[in-house]
Amino acid sequence: SQQGEEDPQALSIQEGENATMNCSYKTSINNLQWYRQNSGRGLVHLILIRSNEREKHSGRLRVTLDTSKKSSSLLITASRAADTASYFCATSPRGTSYGKLTFGQGTILTVHP
Amino acid sequence: GAGVSQSPSNKVTEKGKDVELRCDPISGHTALYWYRQSLGQGLEFLIYFQGNSAPDKSGLPSDRFSAERTGGSVSTLTIQRTQQEDSAVYLCASSLMGLDYEQFFGPGTRLTVL
């Protein structure tokens, strides 16, 4: 079953613009992670935010987490054509003793040069 | 160092045949996961191996699916009597033990059941 719901399902922007993707989830979590996928194959880990953290940065990426609303957002600043990919949030449900992940449906980002 | 590798990259089989998918995790990673990605179901957890502990098979969709991990390293996912709904990309991931370690994914095996 899919815990995460991502919004929007698809996003199309111009190079240089910022891209914001949102993720909502249903149950309490240990952490939330964002992954990127190119061409429907392997996923690449972008960033992990723990349940006691509210914001995290990594390069052009900024992730926020609001556990009261059970939601997270991923901001990519100054987007590039190479950022074109599918982006997934994944949650590690609280109560699991390991990193079993439940993925959202993903946002397809297209950055036009 | 080498990442997670999977073989074959593509597999086409006929309905009713058995298939074996292989995953070589990153050396030293004690946790190994199998996921499945299909158009209708998105990314689904299938099974988890952690060291010598009993695997968590809670995500396997039917008893036609099984997996093993030999020597705490290489893993094989076997699907018996394949059905068309088994068509998907099968992804393997590995990580260090614990909650807050990122999972490193392989490139996946695209399975097509005719």
PDB file of C-alpha atoms in Angstrom:
ATOM      1  CA  SER A   1       0.000   0.000   0.000  1.00  0.00           C
ATOM      2  CA  GLN A   2       1.160   3.537  -0.636  1.00  0.00           C
ATOM      3  CA  GLN A   3       1.437   5.708   2.432  1.00  0.00           C
ATOM      4  CA  GLY A   4       2.605   8.828   0.675  1.00  0.00           C
ATOM      5  CA  GLU A   5       0.609  11.051  -1.583  1.00  0.00           C
ATOM      6  CA  GLU A   6       2.609  13.437  -3.710  1.00  0.00           C
ATOM      7  CA  ASP A   7       1.531  16.671  -5.180  1.00  0.00           C
ATOM      8  CA  PRO A   8       1.667  17.664  -7.940  1.00  0.00           C
ATOM      9  CA  GLN A   9       1.770  14.491 -10.015  1.00  0.00           C
ATOM     10  CA  ALA A  10       3.607  16.382 -12.732  1.00  0.00           C
ATOM     11  CA  LEU A  11       5.445  19.686 -12.775  1.00  0.00           C
ATOM     12  CA  SER A  12       6.836  21.523 -15.783  1.00  0.00           C
ATOM     13  CA  ILE A  13       9.099  24.551 -15.333  1.00  0.00           C
ATOM     14  CA  GLN A  14      11.791  26.556 -17.079  1.00  0.00           C
ATOM     15  CA  GLU A  15      15.473  26.273 -16.256  1.00  0.00           C
ATOM     16  CA  GLY A  16      16.406  28.627 -13.433  1.00  0.00           C
ATOM     17  CA  GLU A  17      13.003  28.463 -11.747  1.00  0.00           C
ATOM     18  CA  ASN A  18      12.400  26.783  -8.413  1.00  0.00           C
ATOM     19  CA  ALA A  19      10.490  23.508  -8.167  1.00  0.00           C
ATOM     20  CA  THR A  20       8.439  22.558  -5.116  1.00  0.00           C
ATOM     21  CA  MET A  21       7.032  19.103  -4.542  1.00  0.00           C
ATOM     22  CA  ASN A  22       4.863  18.062  -1.620  1.00  0.00           C
ATOM     23  CA  CYS A  23       4.336  14.766   0.139  1.00  0.00           C
ATOM     24  CA  SER A  24       1.722  13.771   2.677  1.00  0.00           C
ATOM     25  CA  TYR A  25       1.669  10.584   4.705  1.00  0.00           C
ATOM     26  CA  LYS A  26      -0.715   8.851   7.060  1.00  0.00           C
ATOM     27  CA  THR A  27       1.088   7.243   9.981  1.00  0.00           C
ATOM     28  CA  SER A  28       3.803   8.321  12.404  1.00  0.00           C
ATOM     29  CA  ILE A  29       7.290   7.992  11.024  1.00  0.00           C
ATOM     30  CA  ASN A  30      10.907   7.526  12.039  1.00  0.00           C
ATOM     31  CA  ASN A  31      12.160   9.509   9.086  1.00  0.00           C
ATOM     32  CA  LEU A  32      11.223  10.685   5.623  1.00  0.00           C
ATOM     33  CA  GLN A  33      13.462  10.391   2.607  1.00  0.00           C
ATOM     34  CA  TRP A  34      13.419  11.817  -0.890  1.00  0.00           C
ATOM     35  CA  TYR A  35      14.650   9.840  -3.877  1.00  0.00           C
ATOM     36  CA  ARG A  36      15.105  10.664  -7.521  1.00  0.00           C
ATOM     37  CA  GLN A  37      14.605   8.289 -10.420  1.00  0.00           C
ATOM     38  CA  ASN A  38      15.727   8.736 -13.994  1.00  0.00           C
ATOM     39  CA  SER A  39      14.186   6.776 -16.854  1.00  0.00           C
ATOM     40  CA  GLY A  40      12.235   4.407 -14.615  1.00  0.00           C
ATOM     41  CA  ARG A  41      15.279   2.567 -13.289  1.00  0.00           C
ATOM     42  CA  GLY A  42      17.381   2.814 -10.125  1.00  0.00           C
ATOM     43  CA  LEU A  43      16.590   5.345  -7.444  1.00  0.00           C
ATOM     44  CA  VAL A  44      19.134   7.786  -6.078  1.00  0.00           C
ATOM     45  CA  HIS A  45      18.907   8.948  -2.488  1.00  0.00           C
ATOM     46  CA  LEU A  46      18.696  12.747  -2.162  1.00  0.00           C
ATOM     47  CA  ILE A  47      18.111  13.585   1.469  1.00  0.00           C
ATOM     48  CA  LEU A  48      16.836  12.119   4.743  1.00  0.00           C
ATOM     49  CA  ILE A  49      15.052  14.106   7.432  1.00  0.00           C
ATOM     50  CA  ARG A  50      14.377  12.632  10.841  1.00  0.00           C
ATOM     51  CA  SER A  51      11.062  13.008  12.620  1.00  0.00           C
ATOM     52  CA  ASN A  52      12.570  15.447  15.146  1.00  0.00           C
ATOM     53  CA  GLU A  53      13.956  17.713  12.421  1.00  0.00           C
ATOM     54  CA  ARG A  54      12.010  20.469  10.688  1.00  0.00           C
ATOM     55  CA  GLU A  55      14.262  21.545   7.855  1.00  0.00           C
ATOM     56  CA  LYS A  56      17.318  20.251   6.068  1.00  0.00           C
ATOM     57  CA  HIS A  57      19.476  21.535   3.239  1.00  0.00           C
ATOM     58  CA  SER A  58      21.738  19.819   0.769  1.00  0.00           C
ATOM     59  CA  GLY A  59      23.159  21.906  -2.058  1.00  0.00           C
ATOM     60  CA  ARG A  60      20.200  23.217  -4.081  1.00  0.00           C
ATOM     61  CA  LEU A  61      17.781  21.011  -2.152  1.00  0.00           C
ATOM     62  CA  ARG A  62      15.713  22.117   0.822  1.00  0.00           C
ATOM     63  CA  VAL A  63      13.412  19.720   2.631  1.00  0.00           C
ATOM     64  CA  THR A  64      10.891  20.610   5.299  1.00  0.00           C
ATOM     65  CA  LEU A  65       8.938  18.291   7.549  1.00  0.00           C
ATOM     66  CA  ASP A  66       5.779  19.080   9.483  1.00  0.00           C
ATOM     67  CA  THR A  67       4.887  16.066  11.592  1.00  0.00           C
ATOM     68  CA  SER A  68       1.737  17.725  12.944  1.00  0.00           C
ATOM     69  CA  LYS A  69       0.390  17.919   9.395  1.00  0.00           C
ATOM     70  CA  LYS A  70       2.124  14.729   8.312  1.00  0.00           C
ATOM     71  CA  SER A  71       3.607  16.465   5.325  1.00  0.00           C
ATOM     72  CA  SER A  72       6.934  17.284   3.732  1.00  0.00           C
ATOM     73  CA  SER A  73       8.109  19.431   0.877  1.00  0.00           C
ATOM     74  CA  LEU A  74      11.125  19.269  -1.400  1.00  0.00           C
ATOM     75  CA  LEU A  75      12.361  22.502  -2.948  1.00  0.00           C
ATOM     76  CA  ILE A  76      14.878  22.469  -5.773  1.00  0.00           C
ATOM     77  CA  THR A  77      16.277  25.932  -6.363  1.00  0.00           C
ATOM     78  CA  ALA A  78      17.675  27.262  -9.646  1.00  0.00           C
ATOM     79  CA  SER A  79      16.575  24.157 -11.506  1.00  0.00           C
ATOM     80  CA  ARG A  80      18.537  22.717 -14.401  1.00  0.00           C
ATOM     81  CA  ALA A  81      17.497  20.571 -17.338  1.00  0.00           C
ATOM     82  CA  ALA A  82      19.448  17.737 -15.707  1.00  0.00           C
ATOM     83  CA  ASP A  83      17.004  17.830 -12.767  1.00  0.00           C
ATOM     84  CA  THR A  84      14.348  16.342 -15.048  1.00  0.00           C
ATOM     85  CA  ALA A  85      13.337  13.105 -13.314  1.00  0.00           C
ATOM     86  CA  SER A  86      10.720  11.522 -11.088  1.00  0.00           C
ATOM     87  CA  TYR A  87      10.928  12.392  -7.411  1.00  0.00           C
ATOM     88  CA  PHE A  88       9.595  10.131  -4.662  1.00  0.00           C
ATOM     89  CA  CYS A  89       9.128  10.608  -0.965  1.00  0.00           C
ATOM     90  CA  ALA A  90       9.508   7.520   1.200  1.00  0.00           C
ATOM     91  CA  THR A  91       8.657   7.075   4.837  1.00  0.00           C
ATOM     92  CA  SER A  92      10.012   4.726   7.453  1.00  0.00           C
ATOM     93  CA  PRO A  93       6.979   4.000   9.651  1.00  0.00           C
ATOM     94  CA  ARG A  94       7.433   4.338  13.397  1.00  0.00           C
ATOM     95  CA  GLY A  95       7.428   0.990  15.090  1.00  0.00           C
ATOM     96  CA  THR A  96       9.574  -0.724  12.501  1.00  0.00           C
ATOM     97  CA  SER A  97      13.010  -1.646  13.692  1.00  0.00           C
ATOM     98  CA  TYR A  98      14.610  -1.251  10.318  1.00  0.00           C
ATOM     99  CA  GLY A  99      14.476   0.895   7.235  1.00  0.00           C
ATOM    100  CA  LYS A 100      11.476  -0.577   5.443  1.00  0.00           C
ATOM    101  CA  LEU A 101      10.282   2.220   3.168  1.00  0.00           C
ATOM    102  CA  THR A 102       6.812   3.076   1.944  1.00  0.00           C
ATOM    103  CA  PHE A 103       6.910   5.182  -1.206  1.00  0.00           C
ATOM    104  CA  GLY A 104       4.614   7.837  -2.577  1.00  0.00           C
ATOM    105  CA  GLN A 105       3.406   7.816  -6.164  1.00  0.00           C
ATOM    106  CA  GLY A 106       5.989  10.369  -7.218  1.00  0.00           C
ATOM    107  CA  THR A 107       6.147  13.705  -8.986  1.00  0.00           C
ATOM    108  CA  ILE A 108       7.381  13.868 -12.569  1.00  0.00           C
ATOM    109  CA  LEU A 109       9.492  17.012 -12.948  1.00  0.00           C
ATOM    110  CA  THR A 110      10.337  18.375 -16.377  1.00  0.00           C
ATOM    111  CA  VAL A 111      12.773  21.270 -16.603  1.00  0.00           C
ATOM    112  CA  HIS A 112      12.855  22.953 -19.994  1.00  0.00           C
ATOM    113  CA  PRO A 113      16.162  24.482 -21.119  1.00  0.00           C
TER     114      PRO A 113
ATOM    115  CA  GLY B   1      33.398   1.559  -4.842  1.00  0.00           C
ATOM    116  CA  ALA B   2      30.955  -0.670  -6.709  1.00  0.00           C
ATOM    117  CA  GLY B   3      27.274  -0.044  -6.229  1.00  0.00           C
ATOM    118  CA  VAL B   4      24.396  -2.478  -6.088  1.00  0.00           C
ATOM    119  CA  SER B   5      24.247  -4.611  -9.193  1.00  0.00           C
ATOM    120  CA  GLN B   6      21.333  -6.599 -10.538  1.00  0.00           C
ATOM    121  CA  SER B   7      21.032  -9.180 -13.275  1.00  0.00           C
ATOM    122  CA  PRO B   8      19.624  -9.599 -15.761  1.00  0.00           C
ATOM    123  CA  SER B   9      18.754  -6.003 -16.658  1.00  0.00           C
ATOM    124  CA  ASN B  10      15.845  -7.226 -18.758  1.00  0.00           C
ATOM    125  CA  LYS B  11      13.982 -10.515 -18.738  1.00  0.00           C
ATOM    126  CA  VAL B  12      11.208 -11.592 -21.062  1.00  0.00           C
ATOM    127  CA  THR B  13       9.466 -14.817 -20.191  1.00  0.00           C
ATOM    128  CA  GLU B  14       6.351 -16.717 -21.041  1.00  0.00           C
ATOM    129  CA  LYS B  15       3.455 -17.044 -18.669  1.00  0.00           C
ATOM    130  CA  GLY B  16       3.885 -20.067 -16.426  1.00  0.00           C
ATOM    131  CA  LYS B  17       7.679 -20.133 -16.495  1.00  0.00           C
ATOM    132  CA  ASP B  18       9.887 -19.600 -13.431  1.00  0.00           C
ATOM    133  CA  VAL B  19      12.374 -16.721 -13.266  1.00  0.00           C
ATOM    134  CA  GLU B  20      15.307 -15.883 -11.014  1.00  0.00           C
ATOM    135  CA  LEU B  21      16.495 -12.345 -10.411  1.00  0.00           C
ATOM    136  CA  ARG B  22      19.845 -11.676  -8.814  1.00  0.00           C
ATOM    137  CA  CYS B  23      21.105  -8.869  -6.599  1.00  0.00           C
ATOM    138  CA  ASP B  24      24.683  -8.158  -5.513  1.00  0.00           C
ATOM    139  CA  PRO B  25      24.610  -5.636  -2.651  1.00  0.00           C
ATOM    140  CA  ILE B  26      27.332  -3.236  -1.666  1.00  0.00           C
ATOM    141  CA  SER B  27      30.039  -5.028   0.286  1.00  0.00           C
ATOM    142  CA  GLY B  28      29.554  -4.598   4.005  1.00  0.00           C
ATOM    143  CA  HIS B  29      25.864  -3.734   3.815  1.00  0.00           C
ATOM    144  CA  THR B  30      24.003  -6.039   6.148  1.00  0.00           C
ATOM    145  CA  ALA B  31      20.503  -4.982   5.078  1.00  0.00           C
ATOM    146  CA  LEU B  32      19.063  -5.953   1.708  1.00  0.00           C
ATOM    147  CA  TYR B  33      15.644  -5.051   0.333  1.00  0.00           C
ATOM    148  CA  TRP B  34      13.597  -6.041  -2.688  1.00  0.00           C
ATOM    149  CA  TYR B  35      10.992  -3.670  -4.104  1.00  0.00           C
ATOM    150  CA  ARG B  36       8.737  -3.866  -7.131  1.00  0.00           C
ATOM    151  CA  GLN B  37       7.691  -0.956  -9.313  1.00  0.00           C
ATOM    152  CA  SER B  38       4.742  -1.255 -11.633  1.00  0.00           C
ATOM    153  CA  LEU B  39       2.465   1.237 -13.338  1.00  0.00           C
ATOM    154  CA  GLY B  40      -0.586   0.345 -11.344  1.00  0.00           C
ATOM    155  CA  GLN B  41       0.948  -0.133  -7.907  1.00  0.00           C
ATOM    156  CA  GLY B  42       3.915   2.243  -7.784  1.00  0.00           C
ATOM    157  CA  LEU B  43       6.863   1.203  -5.636  1.00  0.00           C
ATOM    158  CA  GLU B  44       6.086  -1.670  -3.277  1.00  0.00           C
ATOM    159  CA  PHE B  45       8.210  -3.303  -0.606  1.00  0.00           C
ATOM    160  CA  LEU B  46       8.573  -7.051  -1.098  1.00  0.00           C
ATOM    161  CA  ILE B  47      11.088  -8.528   1.352  1.00  0.00           C
ATOM    162  CA  TYR B  48      13.885  -7.531   3.717  1.00  0.00           C
ATOM    163  CA  PHE B  49      16.993  -9.383   4.866  1.00  0.00           C
ATOM    164  CA  GLN B  50      19.032  -8.306   7.886  1.00  0.00           C
ATOM    165  CA  GLY B  51      22.152 -10.266   8.696  1.00  0.00           C
ATOM    166  CA  ASN B  52      21.311 -13.746   9.924  1.00  0.00           C
ATOM    167  CA  SER B  53      17.850 -12.817  11.160  1.00  0.00           C
ATOM    168  CA  ALA B  54      14.742 -14.311   9.623  1.00  0.00           C
ATOM    169  CA  PRO B  55      13.684 -12.222   6.616  1.00  0.00           C
ATOM    170  CA  ASP B  56      10.574 -10.036   6.670  1.00  0.00           C
ATOM    171  CA  LYS B  57       8.468 -11.476   3.854  1.00  0.00           C
ATOM    172  CA  SER B  58       5.396  -9.413   4.597  1.00  0.00           C
ATOM    173  CA  GLY B  59       5.412  -7.681   1.208  1.00  0.00           C
ATOM    174  CA  LEU B  60       5.525 -10.754  -1.001  1.00  0.00           C
ATOM    175  CA  PRO B  61       2.300 -10.733  -3.047  1.00  0.00           C
ATOM    176  CA  SER B  62       1.807 -14.508  -3.236  1.00  0.00           C
ATOM    177  CA  ASP B  63       3.457 -17.810  -2.408  1.00  0.00           C
ATOM    178  CA  ARG B  64       4.805 -17.904  -5.955  1.00  0.00           C
ATOM    179  CA  PHE B  65       7.380 -15.374  -4.796  1.00  0.00           C
ATOM    180  CA  SER B  66      10.373 -16.368  -2.693  1.00  0.00           C
ATOM    181  CA  ALA B  67      13.807 -14.983  -1.985  1.00  0.00           C
ATOM    182  CA  GLU B  68      16.995 -16.090  -0.357  1.00  0.00           C
ATOM    183  CA  ARG B  69      20.231 -14.481   0.617  1.00  0.00           C
ATOM    184  CA  THR B  70      23.275 -16.703   0.643  1.00  0.00           C
ATOM    185  CA  GLY B  71      26.198 -16.018   2.944  1.00  0.00           C
ATOM    186  CA  GLY B  72      24.778 -12.657   3.906  1.00  0.00           C
ATOM    187  CA  SER B  73      25.604 -11.244   0.495  1.00  0.00           C
ATOM    188  CA  VAL B  74      24.038 -12.128  -2.859  1.00  0.00           C
ATOM    189  CA  SER B  75      20.263 -12.443  -2.988  1.00  0.00           C
ATOM    190  CA  THR B  76      18.010 -14.200  -5.455  1.00  0.00           C
ATOM    191  CA  LEU B  77      14.329 -13.419  -5.962  1.00  0.00           C
ATOM    192  CA  THR B  78      12.433 -16.296  -7.551  1.00  0.00           C
ATOM    193  CA  ILE B  79       9.016 -16.052  -9.129  1.00  0.00           C
ATOM    194  CA  GLN B  80       7.376 -19.362  -9.952  1.00  0.00           C
ATOM    195  CA  ARG B  81       4.681 -19.863 -12.574  1.00  0.00           C
ATOM    196  CA  THR B  82       4.880 -16.242 -13.677  1.00  0.00           C
ATOM    197  CA  GLN B  83       1.719 -14.341 -14.489  1.00  0.00           C
ATOM    198  CA  GLN B  84       1.265 -11.257 -16.648  1.00  0.00           C
ATOM    199  CA  GLU B  85       0.591  -9.146 -13.558  1.00  0.00           C
ATOM    200  CA  ASP B  86       4.125  -9.967 -12.381  1.00  0.00           C
ATOM    201  CA  SER B  87       5.473  -7.712 -15.148  1.00  0.00           C
ATOM    202  CA  ALA B  88       7.302  -4.874 -13.412  1.00  0.00           C
ATOM    203  CA  VAL B  89      10.721  -3.497 -12.584  1.00  0.00           C
ATOM    204  CA  TYR B  90      12.222  -5.346  -9.629  1.00  0.00           C
ATOM    205  CA  LEU B  91      14.570  -3.179  -7.594  1.00  0.00           C
ATOM    206  CA  CYS B  92      17.087  -4.296  -5.023  1.00  0.00           C
ATOM    207  CA  ALA B  93      18.589  -2.006  -2.400  1.00  0.00           C
ATOM    208  CA  SER B  94      21.139  -2.393   0.356  1.00  0.00           C
ATOM    209  CA  SER B  95      22.114  -0.355   3.365  1.00  0.00           C
ATOM    210  CA  LEU B  96      23.961  -0.415   6.637  1.00  0.00           C
ATOM    211  CA  MET B  97      21.932  -1.686   9.553  1.00  0.00           C
ATOM    212  CA  GLY B  98      19.648   0.799  11.266  1.00  0.00           C
ATOM    213  CA  LEU B  99      16.813   3.190  10.692  1.00  0.00           C
ATOM    214  CA  ASP B 100      18.533   6.289   9.401  1.00  0.00           C
ATOM    215  CA  TYR B 101      20.825   4.944   6.732  1.00  0.00           C
ATOM    216  CA  GLU B 102      20.099   5.661   3.101  1.00  0.00           C
ATOM    217  CA  GLN B 103      19.284   2.776   0.853  1.00  0.00           C
ATOM    218  CA  PHE B 104      21.396   2.353  -2.249  1.00  0.00           C
ATOM    219  CA  PHE B 105      19.394   1.016  -5.164  1.00  0.00           C
ATOM    220  CA  GLY B 106      20.476  -1.132  -8.061  1.00  0.00           C
ATOM    221  CA  PRO B 107      19.419  -0.372 -11.646  1.00  0.00           C
ATOM    222  CA  GLY B 108      16.613  -2.913 -11.490  1.00  0.00           C
ATOM    223  CA  THR B 109      15.481  -5.861 -13.581  1.00  0.00           C
ATOM    224  CA  ARG B 110      12.643  -5.198 -16.002  1.00  0.00           C
ATOM    225  CA  LEU B 111      10.506  -8.335 -16.132  1.00  0.00           C
ATOM    226  CA  THR B 112       8.024  -8.805 -18.944  1.00  0.00           C
ATOM    227  CA  VAL B 113       5.677 -11.783 -18.835  1.00  0.00           C
ATOM    228  CA  LEU B 114       4.050 -12.529 -22.178  1.00  0.00           C
TER     229      LEU B 114
END
